[in-house]
Short mmCIF file of C-alpha atoms and ligand atoms in Angstrom, two decimals:
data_model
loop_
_atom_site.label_atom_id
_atom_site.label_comp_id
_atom_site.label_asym_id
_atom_site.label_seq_id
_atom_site.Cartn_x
_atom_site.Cartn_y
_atom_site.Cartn_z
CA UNK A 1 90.35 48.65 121.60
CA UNK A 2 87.68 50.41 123.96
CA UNK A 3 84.49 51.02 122.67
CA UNK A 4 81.97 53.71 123.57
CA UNK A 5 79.75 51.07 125.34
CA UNK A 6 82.70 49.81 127.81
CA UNK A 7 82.87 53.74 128.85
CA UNK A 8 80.42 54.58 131.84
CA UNK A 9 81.95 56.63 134.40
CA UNK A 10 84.50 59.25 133.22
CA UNK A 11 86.23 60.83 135.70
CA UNK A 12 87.35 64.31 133.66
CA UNK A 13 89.90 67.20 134.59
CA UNK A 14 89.34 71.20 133.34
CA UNK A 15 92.59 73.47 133.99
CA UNK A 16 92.74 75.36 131.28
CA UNK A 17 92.51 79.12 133.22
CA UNK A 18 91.90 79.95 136.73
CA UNK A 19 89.06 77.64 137.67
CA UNK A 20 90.49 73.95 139.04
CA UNK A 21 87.50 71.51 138.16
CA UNK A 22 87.12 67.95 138.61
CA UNK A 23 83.53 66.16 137.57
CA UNK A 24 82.65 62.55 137.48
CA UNK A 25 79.61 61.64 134.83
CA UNK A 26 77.82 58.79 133.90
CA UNK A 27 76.30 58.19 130.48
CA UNK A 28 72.61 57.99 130.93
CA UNK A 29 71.33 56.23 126.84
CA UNK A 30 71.49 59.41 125.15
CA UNK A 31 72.74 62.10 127.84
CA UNK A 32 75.49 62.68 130.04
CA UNK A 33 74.40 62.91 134.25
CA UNK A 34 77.07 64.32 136.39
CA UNK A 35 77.54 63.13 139.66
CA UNK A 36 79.61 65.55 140.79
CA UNK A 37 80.73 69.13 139.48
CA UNK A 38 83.87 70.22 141.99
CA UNK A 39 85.31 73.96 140.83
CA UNK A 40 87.34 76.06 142.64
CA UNK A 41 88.55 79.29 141.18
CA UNK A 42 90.73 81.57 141.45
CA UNK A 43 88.64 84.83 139.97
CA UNK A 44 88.83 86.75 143.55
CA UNK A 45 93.02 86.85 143.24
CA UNK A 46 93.24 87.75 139.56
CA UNK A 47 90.75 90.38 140.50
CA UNK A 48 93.13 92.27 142.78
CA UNK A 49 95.34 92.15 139.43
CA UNK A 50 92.34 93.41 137.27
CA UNK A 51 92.75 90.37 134.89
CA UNK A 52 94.41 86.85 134.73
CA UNK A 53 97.84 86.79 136.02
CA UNK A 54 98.87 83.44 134.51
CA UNK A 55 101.60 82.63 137.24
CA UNK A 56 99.45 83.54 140.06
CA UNK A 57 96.32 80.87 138.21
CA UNK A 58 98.88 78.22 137.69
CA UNK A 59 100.40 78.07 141.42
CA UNK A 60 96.35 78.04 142.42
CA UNK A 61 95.78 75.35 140.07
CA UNK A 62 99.23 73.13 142.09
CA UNK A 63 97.15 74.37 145.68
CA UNK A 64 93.56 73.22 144.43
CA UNK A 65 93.86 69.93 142.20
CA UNK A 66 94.12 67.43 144.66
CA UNK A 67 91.57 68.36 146.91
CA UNK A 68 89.14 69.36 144.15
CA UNK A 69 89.61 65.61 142.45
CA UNK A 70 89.36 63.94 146.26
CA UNK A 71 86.06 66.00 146.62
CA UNK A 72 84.26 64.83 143.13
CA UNK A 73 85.37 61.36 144.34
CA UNK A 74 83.72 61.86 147.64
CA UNK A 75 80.82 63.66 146.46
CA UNK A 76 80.09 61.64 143.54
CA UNK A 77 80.68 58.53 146.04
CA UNK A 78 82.47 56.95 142.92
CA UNK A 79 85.54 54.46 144.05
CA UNK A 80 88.57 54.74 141.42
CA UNK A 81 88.09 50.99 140.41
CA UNK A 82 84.40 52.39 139.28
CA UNK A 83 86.15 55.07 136.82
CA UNK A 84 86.27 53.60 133.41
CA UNK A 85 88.52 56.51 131.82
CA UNK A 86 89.96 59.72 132.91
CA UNK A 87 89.33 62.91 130.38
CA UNK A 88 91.62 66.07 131.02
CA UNK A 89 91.65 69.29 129.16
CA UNK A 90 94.96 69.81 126.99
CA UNK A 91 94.34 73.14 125.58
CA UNK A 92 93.97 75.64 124.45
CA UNK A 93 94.61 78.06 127.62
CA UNK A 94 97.34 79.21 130.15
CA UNK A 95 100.33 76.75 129.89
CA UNK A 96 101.04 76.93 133.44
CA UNK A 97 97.31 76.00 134.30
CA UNK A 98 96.46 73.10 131.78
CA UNK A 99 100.26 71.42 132.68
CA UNK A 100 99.25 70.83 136.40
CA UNK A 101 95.86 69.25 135.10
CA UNK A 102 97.36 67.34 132.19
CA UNK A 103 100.04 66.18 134.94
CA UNK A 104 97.59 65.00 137.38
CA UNK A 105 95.51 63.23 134.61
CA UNK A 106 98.33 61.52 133.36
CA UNK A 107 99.55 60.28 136.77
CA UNK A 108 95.71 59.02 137.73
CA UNK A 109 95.59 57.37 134.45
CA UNK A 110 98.86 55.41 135.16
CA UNK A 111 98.53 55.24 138.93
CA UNK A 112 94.61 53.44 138.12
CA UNK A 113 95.51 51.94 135.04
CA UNK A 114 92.59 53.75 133.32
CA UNK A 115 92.41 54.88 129.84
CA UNK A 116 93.07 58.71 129.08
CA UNK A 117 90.84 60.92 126.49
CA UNK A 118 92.29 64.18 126.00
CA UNK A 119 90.10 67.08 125.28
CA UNK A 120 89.90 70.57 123.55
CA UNK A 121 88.56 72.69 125.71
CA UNK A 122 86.73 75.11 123.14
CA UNK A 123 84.86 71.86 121.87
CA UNK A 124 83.80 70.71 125.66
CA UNK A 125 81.79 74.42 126.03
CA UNK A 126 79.04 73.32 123.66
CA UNK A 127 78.87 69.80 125.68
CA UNK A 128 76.66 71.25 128.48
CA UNK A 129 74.05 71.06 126.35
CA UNK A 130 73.94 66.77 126.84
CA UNK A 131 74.40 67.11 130.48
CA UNK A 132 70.79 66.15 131.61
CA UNK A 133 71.31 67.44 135.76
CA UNK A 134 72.04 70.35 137.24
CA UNK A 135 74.98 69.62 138.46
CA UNK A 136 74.73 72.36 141.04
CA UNK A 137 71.93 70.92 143.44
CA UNK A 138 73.13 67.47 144.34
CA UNK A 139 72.32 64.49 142.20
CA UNK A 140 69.69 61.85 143.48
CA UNK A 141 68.92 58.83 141.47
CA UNK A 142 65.56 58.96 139.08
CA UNK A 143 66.35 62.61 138.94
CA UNK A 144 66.31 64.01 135.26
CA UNK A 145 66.40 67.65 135.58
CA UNK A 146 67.16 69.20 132.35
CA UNK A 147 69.59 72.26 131.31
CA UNK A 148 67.54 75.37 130.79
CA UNK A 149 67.41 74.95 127.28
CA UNK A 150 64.49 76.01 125.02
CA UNK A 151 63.89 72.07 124.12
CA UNK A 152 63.98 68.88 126.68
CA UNK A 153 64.64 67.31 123.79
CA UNK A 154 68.12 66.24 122.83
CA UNK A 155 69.87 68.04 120.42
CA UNK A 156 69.83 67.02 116.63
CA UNK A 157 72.76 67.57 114.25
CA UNK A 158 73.40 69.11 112.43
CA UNK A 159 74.25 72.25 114.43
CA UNK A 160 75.39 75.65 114.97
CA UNK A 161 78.20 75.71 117.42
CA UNK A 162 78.31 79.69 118.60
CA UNK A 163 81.06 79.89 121.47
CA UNK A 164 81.87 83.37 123.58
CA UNK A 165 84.42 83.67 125.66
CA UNK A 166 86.89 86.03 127.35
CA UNK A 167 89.27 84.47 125.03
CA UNK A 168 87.40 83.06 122.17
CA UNK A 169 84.37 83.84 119.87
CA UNK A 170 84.11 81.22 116.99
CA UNK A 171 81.25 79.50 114.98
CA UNK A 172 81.42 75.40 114.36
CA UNK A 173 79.08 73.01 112.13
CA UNK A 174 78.64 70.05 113.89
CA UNK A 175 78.02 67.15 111.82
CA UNK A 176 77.54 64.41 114.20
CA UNK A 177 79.77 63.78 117.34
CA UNK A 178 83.32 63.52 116.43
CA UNK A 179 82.65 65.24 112.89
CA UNK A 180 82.70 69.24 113.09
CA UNK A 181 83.90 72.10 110.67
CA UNK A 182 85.41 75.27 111.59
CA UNK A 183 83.47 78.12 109.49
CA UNK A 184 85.28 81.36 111.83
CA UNK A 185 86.72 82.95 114.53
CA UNK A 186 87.75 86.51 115.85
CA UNK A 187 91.17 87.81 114.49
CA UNK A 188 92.06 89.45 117.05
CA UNK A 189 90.06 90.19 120.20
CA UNK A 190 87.22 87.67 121.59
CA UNK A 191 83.76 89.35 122.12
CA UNK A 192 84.55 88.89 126.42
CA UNK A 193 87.94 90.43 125.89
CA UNK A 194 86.16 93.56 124.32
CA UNK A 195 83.72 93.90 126.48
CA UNK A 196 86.16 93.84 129.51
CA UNK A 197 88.40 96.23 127.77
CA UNK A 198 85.85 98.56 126.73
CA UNK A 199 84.75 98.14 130.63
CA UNK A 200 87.90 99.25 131.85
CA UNK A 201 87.59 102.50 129.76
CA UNK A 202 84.78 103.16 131.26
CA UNK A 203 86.38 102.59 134.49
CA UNK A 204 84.44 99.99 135.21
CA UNK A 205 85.69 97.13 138.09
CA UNK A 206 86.62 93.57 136.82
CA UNK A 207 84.87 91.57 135.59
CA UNK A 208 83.87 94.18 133.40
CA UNK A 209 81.64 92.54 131.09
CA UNK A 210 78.99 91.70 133.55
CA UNK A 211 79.34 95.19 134.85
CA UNK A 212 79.23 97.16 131.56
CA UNK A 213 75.67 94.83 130.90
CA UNK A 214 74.46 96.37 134.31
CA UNK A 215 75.49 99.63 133.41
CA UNK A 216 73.81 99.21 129.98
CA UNK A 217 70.35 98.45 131.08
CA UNK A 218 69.86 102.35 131.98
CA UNK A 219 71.36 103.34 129.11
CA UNK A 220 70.05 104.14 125.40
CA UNK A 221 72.01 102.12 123.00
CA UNK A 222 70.84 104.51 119.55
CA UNK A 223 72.84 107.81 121.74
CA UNK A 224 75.96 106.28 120.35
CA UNK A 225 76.14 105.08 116.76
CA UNK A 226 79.33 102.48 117.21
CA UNK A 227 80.76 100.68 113.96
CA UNK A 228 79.53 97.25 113.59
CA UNK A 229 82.97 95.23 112.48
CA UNK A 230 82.79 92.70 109.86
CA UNK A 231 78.77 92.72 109.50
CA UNK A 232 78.99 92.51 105.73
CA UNK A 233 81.60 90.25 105.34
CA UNK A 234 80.83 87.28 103.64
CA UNK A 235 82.26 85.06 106.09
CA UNK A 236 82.16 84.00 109.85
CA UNK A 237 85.17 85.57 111.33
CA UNK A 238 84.88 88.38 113.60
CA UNK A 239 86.90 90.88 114.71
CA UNK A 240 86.82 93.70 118.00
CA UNK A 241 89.54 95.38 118.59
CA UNK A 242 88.57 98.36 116.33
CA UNK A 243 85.36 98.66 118.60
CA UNK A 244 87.49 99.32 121.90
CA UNK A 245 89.29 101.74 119.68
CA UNK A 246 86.32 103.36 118.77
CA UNK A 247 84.97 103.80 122.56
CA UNK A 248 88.62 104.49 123.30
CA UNK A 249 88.35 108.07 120.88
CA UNK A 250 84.64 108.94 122.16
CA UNK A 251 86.16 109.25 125.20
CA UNK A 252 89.31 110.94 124.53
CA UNK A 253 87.94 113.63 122.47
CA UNK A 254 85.32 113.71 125.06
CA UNK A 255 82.45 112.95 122.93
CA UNK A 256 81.84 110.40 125.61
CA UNK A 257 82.13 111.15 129.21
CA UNK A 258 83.01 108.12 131.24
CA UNK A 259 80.08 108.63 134.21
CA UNK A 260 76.23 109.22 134.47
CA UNK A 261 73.81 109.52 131.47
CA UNK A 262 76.26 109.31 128.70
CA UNK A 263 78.53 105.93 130.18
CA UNK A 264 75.15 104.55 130.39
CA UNK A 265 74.50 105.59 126.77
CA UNK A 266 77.46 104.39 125.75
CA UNK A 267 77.31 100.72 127.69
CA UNK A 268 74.53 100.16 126.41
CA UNK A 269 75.96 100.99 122.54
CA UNK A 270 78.77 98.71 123.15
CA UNK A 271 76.61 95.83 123.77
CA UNK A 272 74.30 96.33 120.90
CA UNK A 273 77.07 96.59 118.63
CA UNK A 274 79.01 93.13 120.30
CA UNK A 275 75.40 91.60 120.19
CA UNK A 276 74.04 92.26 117.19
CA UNK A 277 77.33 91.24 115.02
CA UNK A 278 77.12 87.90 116.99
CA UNK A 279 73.65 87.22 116.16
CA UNK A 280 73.76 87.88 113.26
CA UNK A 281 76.72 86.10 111.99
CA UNK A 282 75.66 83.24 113.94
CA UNK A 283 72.10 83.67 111.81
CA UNK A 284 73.96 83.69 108.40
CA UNK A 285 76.13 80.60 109.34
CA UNK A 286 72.27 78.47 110.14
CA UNK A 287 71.01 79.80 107.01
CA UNK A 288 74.13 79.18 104.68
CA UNK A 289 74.59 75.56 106.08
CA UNK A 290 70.66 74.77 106.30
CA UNK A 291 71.14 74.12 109.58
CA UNK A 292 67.96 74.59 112.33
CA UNK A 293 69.44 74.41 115.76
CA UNK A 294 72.03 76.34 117.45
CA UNK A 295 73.75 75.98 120.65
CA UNK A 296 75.11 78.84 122.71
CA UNK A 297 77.99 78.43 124.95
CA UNK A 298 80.88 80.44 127.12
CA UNK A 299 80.89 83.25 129.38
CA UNK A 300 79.75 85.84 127.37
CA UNK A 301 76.05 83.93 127.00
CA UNK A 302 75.77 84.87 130.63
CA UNK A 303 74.56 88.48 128.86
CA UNK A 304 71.09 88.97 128.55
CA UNK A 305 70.60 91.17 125.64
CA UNK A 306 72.56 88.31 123.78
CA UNK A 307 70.21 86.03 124.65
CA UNK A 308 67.06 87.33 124.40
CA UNK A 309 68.24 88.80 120.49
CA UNK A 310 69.55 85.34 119.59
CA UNK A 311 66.45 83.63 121.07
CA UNK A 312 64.49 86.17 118.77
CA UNK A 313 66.29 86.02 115.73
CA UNK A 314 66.33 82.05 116.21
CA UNK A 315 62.72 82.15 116.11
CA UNK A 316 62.28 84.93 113.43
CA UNK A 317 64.99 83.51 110.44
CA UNK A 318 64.84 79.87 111.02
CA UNK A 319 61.46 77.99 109.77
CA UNK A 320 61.96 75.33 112.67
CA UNK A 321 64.45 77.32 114.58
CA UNK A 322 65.77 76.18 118.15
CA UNK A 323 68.23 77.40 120.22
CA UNK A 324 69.92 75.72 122.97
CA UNK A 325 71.70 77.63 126.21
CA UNK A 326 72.64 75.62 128.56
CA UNK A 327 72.78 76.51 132.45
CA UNK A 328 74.78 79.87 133.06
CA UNK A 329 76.97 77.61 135.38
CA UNK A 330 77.96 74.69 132.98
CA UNK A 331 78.66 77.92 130.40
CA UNK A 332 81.79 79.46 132.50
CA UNK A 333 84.41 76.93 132.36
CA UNK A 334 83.86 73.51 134.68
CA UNK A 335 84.82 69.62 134.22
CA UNK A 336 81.50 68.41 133.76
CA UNK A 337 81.75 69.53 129.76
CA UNK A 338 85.00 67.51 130.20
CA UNK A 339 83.27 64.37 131.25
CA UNK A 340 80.30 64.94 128.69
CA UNK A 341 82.43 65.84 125.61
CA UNK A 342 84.78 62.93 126.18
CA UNK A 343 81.86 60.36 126.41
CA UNK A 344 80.97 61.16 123.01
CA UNK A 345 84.77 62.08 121.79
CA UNK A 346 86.80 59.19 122.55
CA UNK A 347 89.90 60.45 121.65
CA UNK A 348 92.21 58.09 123.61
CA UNK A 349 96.31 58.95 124.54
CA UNK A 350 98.91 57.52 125.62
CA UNK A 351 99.34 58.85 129.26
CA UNK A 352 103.21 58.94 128.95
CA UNK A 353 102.88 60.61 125.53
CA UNK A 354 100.15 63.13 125.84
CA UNK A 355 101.19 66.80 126.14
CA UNK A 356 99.50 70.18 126.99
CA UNK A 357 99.12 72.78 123.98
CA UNK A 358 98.09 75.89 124.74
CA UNK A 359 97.71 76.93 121.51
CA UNK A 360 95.47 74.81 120.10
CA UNK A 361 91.68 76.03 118.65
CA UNK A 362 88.62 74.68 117.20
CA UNK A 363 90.05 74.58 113.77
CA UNK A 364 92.06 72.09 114.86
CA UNK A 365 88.98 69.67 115.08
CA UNK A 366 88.18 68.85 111.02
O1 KG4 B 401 83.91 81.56 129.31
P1 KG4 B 401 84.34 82.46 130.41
O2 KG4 B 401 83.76 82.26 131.76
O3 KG4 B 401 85.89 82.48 130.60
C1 KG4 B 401 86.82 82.24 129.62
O4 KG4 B 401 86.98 83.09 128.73
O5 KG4 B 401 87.42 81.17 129.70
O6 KG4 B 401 84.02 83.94 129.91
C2 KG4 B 401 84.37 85.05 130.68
C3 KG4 B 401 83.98 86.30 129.89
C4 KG4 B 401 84.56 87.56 130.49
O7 KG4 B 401 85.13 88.32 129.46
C5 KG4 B 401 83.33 88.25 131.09
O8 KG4 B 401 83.44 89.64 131.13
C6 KG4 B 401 82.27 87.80 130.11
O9 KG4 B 401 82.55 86.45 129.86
N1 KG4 B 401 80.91 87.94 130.68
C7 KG4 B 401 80.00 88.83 130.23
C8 KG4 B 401 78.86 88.67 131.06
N2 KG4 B 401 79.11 87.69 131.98
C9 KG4 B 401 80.39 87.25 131.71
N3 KG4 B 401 80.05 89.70 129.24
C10 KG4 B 401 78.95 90.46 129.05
N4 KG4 B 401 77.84 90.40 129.78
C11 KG4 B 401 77.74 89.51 130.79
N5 KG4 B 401 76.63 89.45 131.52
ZN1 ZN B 402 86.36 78.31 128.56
#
């Protein structure tokens, strides 16, 4: 049996959507370096479609795997008798995507004779925050450039797991590595998924949720007063869709109009009400679970009011509050949170028996 100390170089695979990444990492005492960070996406088609058009992502995935792993390889200068295991993503996300990664994992693992860890890809967002590089700017040795987190310090547990996503907005307690409870989720659309949708009403160009932040920042976010779903509930799920449906009827009974002064208005509305039910759920989960330290990850931390209010209320409800966001890049999705999450989650499968689930989600994890 393999233990964590005969694991040095993981070689890891991320196909869960339309990005094709390949990193190799290293584990560095307490941290994870990555040598090399290869992603090559596939956002610039699916934009022509105006969202993710899963057959489209999963015959760019068949065009892009091989070259992206050849180029980690190459950049990384790693040899494949250096690789100690191979980590892959197998879900959740678009079965046509994670199969061709899950395939190629499988077949390096056999072809190498390398052990396989396979990975939930929800769980490998919060990982960026061990990666000690930026994998970006190439890696030189004695460098120890840390993640733009609030702390150079490693992380302590326990901690708040707060993931956004285009497809996923959940909260996690993480015990220690390996040990982590599910406390909610949305139940029906991810805080990404709104903001893109609430984009689109406002005629807005994919991706809208960058967009609709741009918009926002001229707008006056008390001209609208939007519902704020689930705020009082006493648990950690959260839900959206009644929010687009909300901008949807502002605009059809044109108490909204969708451009100038009140779009702005009404951007900028949207995001406070997104915002300010994530922070503040995310808040309650600390408190409830004593817990001091949170870590941001996904897509949607890209936005900068959510940032700045979680960074805030971090500070302002939590005695020795920290809060951890790691580099915008390692927060969209990548293979270096493969490699990081499967140094310290050494979930080992058989390569002939391991399959992709798309369906899969961080409650699966306790
Ligand atoms: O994690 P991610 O890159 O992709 C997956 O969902 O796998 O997240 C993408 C989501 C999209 O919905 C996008 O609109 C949203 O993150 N997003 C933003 C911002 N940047 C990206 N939403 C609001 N404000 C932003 N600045
Ligand atoms: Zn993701």
């Amino acid at each position: 049996m393999l233990k964590s100390e005969d694991i040095k170089i993981i070689l890891g695979i991320e196909t869960s959507c339309d990005e094709t990444g390949c990193a190799i990492g290293l584990k560095d005492q307490n941290r994870i370096k990555i040598l090399s960070n290869i992603v090559a996406s596939s956002a610039p088609l699916q934009e022509k479609y105006g969202g993710v058009f899963p057959e489209a992502a999963a015959r760019e995935q068949i065009k892009s795997i091989i070259p992206v792993i050849k180029e980690a390889l190459s950049q990384a200068r790693v040899r494949s008798y250096q690789i100690d295991a191979i980590a892959v993503t197998y879900g959740p996300g678009l079965i046509g995507s994670l199969l061709v990664g899950v395939e190629a994992a499988k077949t390096l693992a056999l072809l190498w004779n390398k052990p396989l860890i396979s990975i939930n890809h929800l769980l490998a967002h919060f990982y960026a925050i061990w990666i000690t590089n930026d994998p970006s700017s190439p890696f030189k040795a004695g460098q120890n450039k840390l993640s733009a987190s609030e702390s150079d310090a490693s992380p302590n547990f326990p901690l708040i797991g707060l993931l956004v996503s285009g497809g996923h907005t959940d909260l996690i307690l993480m015990k220690k590595h390996g040990k982590y409870q599910y406390l909610g989720g949305t139940r029906d659309d991810a805080a990404g998924e709104c903001f893109d949708k609430c984009a689109r009403l406002l005629n807005l160009p994919y991706p809208g949720g960058p967009n609709l932040s741009k918009l926002a920042r001229k707008g006056d976010d008390k001209a609208f007063n939007l519902p704020l779903p689930m705020i009082n509930s006493q648990d950690f799920d959260f839900s959206f869709s009644g929010l687009k449906t909300a901008v949807a009827n502002l605009i059809t009974n044109r108490i909204a109009d969708t451009t100038g002064r009140s779009s702005a208005d009404l951007a900028a509305a949207i995001e406070h009400s997104i915002t300010e039910v994530i922070v503040r759920k995310t808040i309650a989960a600390a408190k409830k679970y004593q817990v001091e330290q949170i870590i941001a990850s996904g897509g949607v931390v890209a936005n900068t009011t959510l940032r700045t209010k979680l960074s805030l209320a971090t500070k302002q409800f939590l005695t020795h509050g920290k809060l951890y966001i790691p580099l915008i890049s390692l927060c969209t999705d990548n293979a270096a949170v493969v490699t990081a999450c499967a140094f310290y989650n050494l979930n080992f499968v058989d390569p002939l028996k391991l399959q992709a689930n798309p369906g899969i989600s961080l409650s699966n994890l306790d």
